[in-house]
XYZ file of N, CA and C in Angstrom:
558
model
N -11.565 -14.050 1.057
C -10.603 -13.743 2.087
C -11.187 -12.685 3.007
N -11.226 -12.975 4.299
C -11.739 -12.041 5.294
C -10.654 -11.028 5.650
N -10.992 -9.772 5.518
C -10.047 -8.703 5.831
C -10.648 -7.866 6.949
N -9.979 -7.847 8.090
C -10.471 -7.080 9.235
C -10.249 -5.588 8.997
N -10.910 -4.777 9.817
C -10.821 -3.323 9.684
C -9.378 -2.837 9.789
N -8.640 -3.338 10.787
C -7.277 -2.854 10.972
C -6.362 -3.306 9.844
N -6.611 -4.492 9.302
C -5.816 -4.952 8.153
C -6.123 -4.088 6.943
N -7.381 -3.754 6.734
C -7.766 -2.903 5.604
C -7.135 -1.518 5.734
N -7.126 -0.973 6.943
C -6.487 0.329 7.157
C -4.995 0.248 6.849
N -4.352 -0.833 7.292
C -2.917 -1.003 7.030
C -2.661 -1.159 5.535
N -3.541 -1.874 4.830
C -3.385 -2.025 3.375
C -3.517 -0.676 2.674
N -4.530 0.092 3.057
C -4.709 1.424 2.469
C -3.488 2.297 2.750
N -2.955 2.185 3.939
C -1.787 2.978 4.315
C -0.569 2.596 3.497
N -0.301 1.295 3.377
C 0.892 0.867 2.639
C 0.773 1.220 1.157
N -0.410 1.087 0.581
C -0.606 1.464 -0.823
C -0.358 2.960 -0.988
N -0.946 3.759 -0.105
C -0.745 5.205 -0.202
C 0.714 5.574 0.026
N 1.380 4.875 0.939
C 2.796 5.140 1.189
C 3.627 4.832 -0.051
N 3.432 3.673 -0.636
C 4.185 3.295 -1.841
C 3.928 4.304 -2.956
N 2.706 4.764 -3.056
C 2.355 5.687 -4.131
C 2.825 7.120 -3.900
N 3.449 7.399 -2.745
C 4.065 8.725 -2.547
C 5.437 8.807 -3.201
N 5.995 7.660 -3.575
C 7.330 7.649 -4.190
C 7.259 8.239 -5.589
N 8.250 9.033 -5.965
C 8.260 9.561 -7.337
C 8.441 8.409 -8.327
N 7.692 8.473 -9.432
C 7.754 7.392 -10.421
C 9.013 7.474 -11.277
N 9.597 8.650 -11.358
C 10.854 8.807 -12.105
C 11.593 10.026 -11.549
N 12.703 10.357 -12.165
C 13.538 11.457 -11.669
C 12.908 12.834 -11.832
N 11.874 12.935 -12.667
C 11.249 14.231 -12.894
C 10.051 14.479 -11.974
N 9.524 13.429 -11.365
C 8.333 13.550 -10.519
C 8.718 13.986 -9.104
N 7.800 14.663 -8.462
C 8.017 15.119 -7.088
C 7.739 13.986 -6.101
N 8.455 14.010 -5.002
C 8.246 13.044 -3.937
C 6.989 13.442 -3.178
N 6.116 12.487 -2.908
C 4.895 12.752 -2.153
C 5.144 12.966 -0.669
N 6.349 12.664 -0.226
C 6.756 12.935 1.155
C 8.011 13.813 1.116
N 7.855 15.072 0.721
C 9.028 15.931 0.546
C 9.668 16.405 1.844
N 8.888 16.420 2.941
C 9.428 16.957 4.185
C 8.678 16.377 5.377
N 9.116 16.761 6.559
C 8.523 16.241 7.793
C 7.051 16.643 7.907
N 6.709 17.836 7.446
C 5.310 18.280 7.500
C 4.421 17.361 6.660
N 4.904 16.943 5.493
C 4.133 16.019 4.649
C 3.992 14.660 5.333
N 5.046 14.218 6.007
C 4.970 12.960 6.757
C 3.948 13.090 7.889
N 3.947 14.217 8.577
C 2.971 14.444 9.646
C 1.546 14.416 9.093
N 1.333 15.013 7.924
C 0.017 14.966 7.278
C -0.359 13.528 6.941
N 0.606 12.770 6.416
C 0.360 11.365 6.076
C -0.055 10.591 7.327
N 0.663 10.789 8.419
C 0.355 10.103 9.679
C -1.039 10.482 10.159
N -1.375 11.765 10.121
C -2.678 12.243 10.558
C -3.797 11.721 9.644
N -3.607 11.812 8.339
C -4.638 11.380 7.394
C -4.920 9.881 7.468
N -3.915 9.109 7.855
C -4.097 7.654 7.949
C -4.354 7.195 9.386
N -4.545 8.166 10.268
C -4.868 7.899 11.672
C -3.919 6.871 12.287
N -2.628 7.064 12.046
C -1.612 6.174 12.592
C -1.419 6.556 14.053
N -1.683 5.620 14.937
C -1.665 5.902 16.373
C -0.264 5.758 16.964
N -0.119 6.284 18.162
C 1.113 6.156 18.951
C 2.351 6.696 18.241
N 2.206 7.807 17.534
C 3.355 8.430 16.868
C 3.670 9.731 17.596
N 4.900 9.867 17.995
C 5.330 11.079 18.700
C 5.712 12.175 17.735
N 6.604 13.037 18.173
C 7.103 14.138 17.355
C 7.972 13.559 16.237
N 7.718 13.986 15.020
C 8.441 13.475 13.855
C 9.660 14.329 13.548
N 10.663 13.687 12.953
C 11.916 14.381 12.646
C 12.393 14.016 11.242
N 13.484 14.626 10.829
C 14.100 14.274 9.549
C 14.548 12.817 9.539
N 14.977 12.314 10.687
C 15.350 10.901 10.795
C 14.149 10.013 10.460
N 12.961 10.368 10.990
C 11.743 9.598 10.704
C 11.415 9.632 9.217
N 11.541 10.820 8.622
C 11.263 10.958 7.194
C 12.183 10.057 6.375
N 13.449 10.069 6.685
C 14.416 9.233 5.972
C 14.104 7.753 6.156
N 13.769 7.347 7.377
C 13.463 5.940 7.660
C 12.190 5.494 6.941
N 11.174 6.356 6.901
C 9.918 6.008 6.214
C 10.158 5.902 4.710
N 10.939 6.797 4.147
C 11.256 6.693 2.714
C 11.987 5.388 2.412
N 12.846 4.959 3.320
C 13.585 3.709 3.113
C 12.638 2.506 3.112
N 11.743 2.435 4.089
C 10.827 1.287 4.093
C 9.818 1.388 2.960
N 9.514 2.603 2.524
C 8.615 2.782 1.368
C 9.180 2.049 0.160
N 10.468 2.193 -0.068
C 11.112 1.486 -1.174
C 11.061 -0.019 -1.011
N 11.171 -0.478 0.222
C 11.110 -1.917 0.468
C 9.698 -2.445 0.263
N 8.695 -1.648 0.664
C 7.309 -2.041 0.398
C 7.031 -2.056 -1.107
N 7.586 -1.089 -1.824
C 7.406 -1.042 -3.276
C 7.912 -2.336 -3.908
N 9.005 -2.853 -3.393
C 9.563 -4.103 -3.915
C 8.600 -5.267 -3.699
N 7.826 -5.249 -2.615
C 6.833 -6.309 -2.371
C 5.780 -6.298 -3.473
N 5.323 -5.104 -3.862
C 4.301 -4.999 -4.903
C 4.835 -5.402 -6.281
N 6.132 -5.389 -6.442
C 6.753 -5.778 -7.711
C 7.355 -7.175 -7.659
N 7.208 -7.855 -6.545
C 7.809 -9.182 -6.379
C 7.239 -10.154 -7.407
N 8.098 -10.938 -8.051
C 7.637 -11.858 -9.091
C 6.906 -13.083 -8.564
N 7.084 -13.401 -7.274
C 6.432 -14.597 -6.729
C 6.279 -14.460 -5.219
N 5.529 -15.401 -4.635
C 5.249 -15.360 -3.202
C 6.517 -15.525 -2.370
N 7.444 -16.349 -2.802
C 8.675 -16.563 -2.031
C 9.468 -15.254 -1.911
N 9.571 -14.528 -3.000
C 10.284 -13.246 -2.977
C 9.554 -12.251 -2.086
N 8.227 -12.168 -2.244
C 7.431 -11.259 -1.415
C 7.581 -11.623 0.062
N 7.532 -12.911 0.377
C 7.661 -13.356 1.766
C 9.018 -12.955 2.343
N 10.065 -13.121 1.578
C 11.392 -12.737 2.052
C 11.480 -11.256 2.361
N 10.920 -10.433 1.477
C 10.928 -8.981 1.682
C 10.111 -8.592 2.917
N 8.952 -9.210 3.055
C 8.089 -8.918 4.206
C 8.761 -9.376 5.494
N 9.348 -10.558 5.475
C 10.047 -11.053 6.673
C 11.134 -10.084 7.123
N 11.896 -9.548 6.170
C 12.954 -8.595 6.513
C 12.379 -7.319 7.130
N 11.304 -6.809 6.547
C 10.674 -5.594 7.076
C 10.164 -5.800 8.496
N 9.427 -6.878 8.698
C 8.804 -7.138 9.992
C 9.864 -7.442 11.054
N 10.867 -8.222 10.694
C 11.923 -8.561 11.659
C 12.700 -7.320 12.075
N 13.018 -6.452 11.121
C 13.773 -5.237 11.431
C 12.971 -4.288 12.317
N 11.646 -4.380 12.252
C 10.793 -3.500 13.054
C 10.698 -3.957 14.502
N 11.106 -5.183 14.788
C 11.020 -5.674 16.164
C 9.583 -5.780 16.627
N 8.807 -6.591 15.955
C 7.370 -6.679 16.239
C 7.088 -7.188 17.650
N 6.029 -6.657 18.204
C 5.530 -7.055 19.511
C 4.007 -7.073 19.420
N 3.423 -8.181 18.962
C 1.964 -8.201 18.825
C 1.265 -7.946 20.167
N 0.224 -7.111 20.103
C -0.561 -6.851 21.307
C -1.971 -6.443 20.903
N -2.924 -6.830 21.716
C -4.312 -6.463 21.495
C -4.569 -5.067 22.035
N -5.376 -4.307 21.302
C -5.716 -2.955 21.732
C -7.124 -2.609 21.240
N -7.776 -1.685 21.929
C -9.111 -1.225 21.520
C -9.197 0.298 21.615
N -8.187 0.974 21.124
C -8.085 2.434 21.237
C -9.012 3.179 20.285
N -9.224 4.428 20.582
C -9.921 5.391 19.719
C -11.283 4.922 19.225
N -11.991 4.158 20.038
C -13.331 3.731 19.680
C -13.409 2.531 18.746
N -12.274 1.941 18.395
C -12.273 0.746 17.551
C -12.333 -0.493 18.435
N -12.980 -1.546 17.938
C -13.024 -2.805 18.656
C -11.625 -3.390 18.773
N -11.526 -4.500 19.453
C -10.245 -5.154 19.651
C -9.596 -5.494 18.327
N -8.315 -5.191 18.245
C -7.528 -5.512 17.062
C -6.072 -5.656 17.490
N -5.247 -6.137 16.585
C -3.853 -6.398 16.917
C -2.960 -5.307 16.336
N -2.086 -4.780 17.164
C -0.994 -3.929 16.700
C 0.256 -4.786 16.774
N 1.103 -4.661 15.786
C 2.306 -5.478 15.736
C 3.556 -4.706 16.121
N 3.459 -3.405 16.230
C 4.629 -2.599 16.561
C 4.800 -2.517 18.073
N 6.026 -2.386 18.507
C 6.331 -2.275 19.930
C 5.900 -0.899 20.444
N 5.451 -0.811 21.690
C 5.124 0.501 22.256
C 6.343 1.427 22.160
N 6.115 2.653 21.721
C 7.193 3.618 21.585
C 8.007 3.456 20.315
N 7.578 2.594 19.411
C 8.311 2.365 18.155
C 8.301 3.625 17.296
N 9.308 3.750 16.456
C 9.342 4.862 15.507
C 8.216 4.690 14.490
N 7.884 5.749 13.796
C 6.828 5.656 12.789
C 7.214 4.663 11.692
N 8.488 4.598 11.324
C 8.929 3.644 10.298
C 8.756 2.218 10.782
N 9.143 1.931 12.031
C 8.959 0.579 12.568
C 7.482 0.243 12.710
N 6.691 1.231 13.099
C 5.234 1.050 13.201
C 4.669 0.636 11.839
N 5.017 1.384 10.809
C 4.529 1.073 9.461
C 5.055 -0.273 8.973
N 6.338 -0.536 9.201
C 6.928 -1.801 8.758
C 6.222 -2.984 9.406
N 5.939 -2.881 10.696
C 5.305 -3.984 11.415
C 3.844 -4.164 11.002
N 3.026 -3.116 11.159
C 1.593 -3.261 10.873
C 1.307 -3.480 9.391
N 1.927 -2.695 8.535
C 1.687 -2.850 7.091
C 2.326 -4.134 6.572
N 3.488 -4.464 7.113
C 4.129 -5.720 6.720
C 3.269 -6.920 7.058
N 2.662 -6.916 8.234
C 1.792 -8.034 8.617
C 0.531 -8.080 7.745
N -0.001 -6.931 7.389
C -1.175 -6.913 6.498
C -0.830 -7.562 5.159
N 0.344 -7.235 4.619
C 0.776 -7.860 3.361
C 1.076 -9.335 3.569
N 1.603 -9.695 4.739
C 1.907 -11.102 5.031
C 0.650 -11.961 4.974
N -0.477 -11.426 5.422
C -1.718 -12.196 5.382
C -2.071 -12.608 3.951
N -1.759 -11.757 2.984
C -2.039 -12.087 1.588
C -1.133 -13.206 1.093
N 0.117 -13.184 1.479
C 1.046 -14.241 1.077
C 0.627 -15.563 1.720
N 0.290 -15.529 3.005
C -0.127 -16.733 3.728
C -1.384 -17.335 3.104
N -2.292 -16.483 2.665
C -3.550 -16.950 2.070
C -3.385 -17.373 0.611
N -2.164 -17.292 0.076
C -1.960 -17.628 -1.325
C -2.500 -16.583 -2.275
N -2.579 -15.353 -1.809
C -3.187 -14.264 -2.579
C -2.185 -13.165 -2.931
N -0.898 -13.489 -2.981
C 0.138 -12.489 -3.238
C -0.084 -11.775 -4.561
N -0.695 -12.456 -5.524
C -0.911 -11.826 -6.831
C -1.905 -10.667 -6.764
N -2.588 -10.505 -5.641
C -3.493 -9.369 -5.475
C -2.741 -8.074 -5.173
N -1.475 -8.183 -4.830
C -0.636 -7.005 -4.575
C -0.044 -6.617 -5.918
N -0.583 -5.591 -6.530
C -0.279 -5.300 -7.929
C 0.181 -3.882 -8.179
N 0.618 -3.712 -9.423
C 0.921 -2.391 -9.985
C -0.049 -2.161 -11.129
N -0.456 -0.916 -11.325
C -1.377 -0.551 -12.396
C -0.798 -0.968 -13.741
N -1.631 -1.520 -14.607
C -1.188 -1.973 -15.919
C -1.231 -0.889 -16.994
N -1.704 0.295 -16.645
C -1.686 1.393 -17.614
C -0.222 1.712 -17.932
N 0.106 1.891 -19.205
C 1.506 2.104 -19.590
C 2.163 3.325 -18.956
N 1.379 4.330 -18.628
C 1.950 5.551 -18.066
C 1.722 5.661 -16.554
N 1.392 4.545 -15.914
C 1.119 4.539 -14.480
C 1.646 3.247 -13.869
N 2.313 3.365 -12.760
C 2.830 2.175 -12.064
C 2.409 2.206 -10.601
N 1.272 2.864 -10.313
C 0.819 2.962 -8.924
C 0.481 1.582 -8.374
N 0.742 1.418 -7.085
C 0.426 0.165 -6.396
C -1.049 0.140 -6.018
N -1.608 -1.049 -5.929
C -2.952 -1.231 -5.397
C -3.122 -2.672 -4.948
N -4.153 -2.920 -4.152
C -4.499 -4.267 -3.728
C -5.801 -4.620 -4.425
N -5.781 -5.690 -5.199
C -6.965 -6.126 -5.933
C -7.872 -6.906 -4.989
N -8.947 -6.284 -4.560
C -9.892 -6.941 -3.671
C -11.145 -7.400 -4.412
N -11.090 -7.426 -5.748
C -12.239 -7.904 -6.515
C -12.404 -9.410 -6.298
N -13.614 -9.887 -6.431
C -13.882 -11.317 -6.192
C -13.088 -12.222 -7.117
N -13.000 -11.859 -8.371
C -12.354 -12.741 -9.348
C -10.909 -12.346 -9.673
N -10.328 -11.493 -8.859
C -8.923 -11.090 -9.023
C -8.652 -10.486 -10.406
N -9.580 -9.688 -10.907
C -9.478 -9.206 -12.288
C -9.112 -7.729 -12.416
N -8.946 -7.044 -11.316
C -8.645 -5.609 -11.393
C -7.257 -5.414 -11.999
N -7.164 -4.512 -12.975
C -5.905 -4.282 -13.679
C -5.357 -2.878 -13.495
N -6.208 -1.961 -13.044
C -5.804 -0.562 -12.956
C -5.976 -0.036 -11.539
N -5.136 0.921 -11.176
C -5.218 1.501 -9.837
C -6.565 2.183 -9.624
N -7.102 2.748 -10.677
C -8.405 3.418 -10.608
C -9.087 3.254 -11.952
N -10.211 2.567 -11.950
C -10.901 2.309 -13.223
C -11.460 3.583 -13.832
N -11.698 4.612 -13.023
C -12.243 5.863 -13.552
C -11.191 6.718 -14.230
N -9.933 6.508 -13.912
C -8.895 7.301 -14.570
C -8.098 6.421 -15.519
N -7.224 5.593 -14.979
C -6.356 4.776 -15.840
C -7.150 3.821 -16.723
N -8.070 3.087 -16.130
C -8.848 2.118 -16.892
C -9.694 2.791 -17.961
N -10.396 3.840 -17.599
C -11.245 4.549 -18.548
C -10.426 5.173 -19.669
N -9.277 5.753 -19.325
C -8.422 6.380 -20.327
C -7.978 5.358 -21.379
N -7.599 4.164 -20.932
C -7.163 3.127 -21.878
C -8.320 2.590 -22.712
N -9.479 2.448 -22.082
C -10.641 1.973 -22.839
C -11.053 2.979 -23.917
N -11.019 4.254 -23.585
C -11.354 5.301 -24.574
C -10.324 5.299 -25.707
N -9.052 5.159 -25.369
C -8.006 5.127 -26.405
C -8.192 3.918 -27.322
N -8.533 2.764 -26.745
C -8.754 1.562 -27.557
C -9.976 1.747 -28.457
N -11.032 2.361 -27.915
C -12.237 2.622 -28.699
C -11.916 3.546 -29.876
N -11.175 4.604 -29.619
C -10.835 5.548 -30.687
C -9.949 4.894 -31.737
N -9.040 4.017 -31.336
C -8.183 3.306 -32.275
C -9.020 2.382 -33.161
N -10.000 1.706 -32.575
C -10.874 0.826 -33.361
C -11.707 1.635 -34.350
N -12.209 2.771 -33.905
C -13.013 3.630 -34.787
C -12.160 4.159 -35.946
N -10.949 4.556 -35.647
C -10.041 5.071 -36.672
C -9.715 3.987 -37.682
N -9.454 2.775 -37.181
C -9.144 1.650 -38.079
C -10.342 1.286 -38.944
N -11.526 1.310 -38.362
C -12.753 0.990 -39.115
C -13.048 2.043 -40.173
N -12.707 3.304 -39.885
C -12.964 4.389 -40.819
C -11.984 4.350 -41.972
N -10.863 3.700 -41.734
C -10.044 3.489 -42.791
C -8.818 3.900 -43.241
């Protein structure tokens, strides 16, 4: 599957956005305030965003939950329905642009759109490409029992199981190794 630069950026953004959500009632929100949202926008180089407000923060948290549902969708039809709702609510207006030194690419958000509509449109379309290509199963949650972070499996054979093989994957492999050693010892 060919993934363009702007689609890859949108995928990275949506994964990072979903992963800012607290995993339970005891965890902190990764977007606690407008300043954190501004940092998120800056770090992900999200263009055409004006002054952010509490309204923007609330709207982004709302679509974050809807994106999270896409990563947990049991099938392509469910994922497609969720994506369609996100993109339609954003009022998409596809247009070609070559801003900030990047080659021509498509933005799906309307000029002057809110940051939430911008994210819903561009990130929603990036996820839509996976559903259209029959690759919805690549939109996953980490299989580590103590982690439910979202990720996009871009491995050739669709075999990635953990959000990060150096942390979650390695931790589980070490635990399995120690369990085998303990069982062998007796």
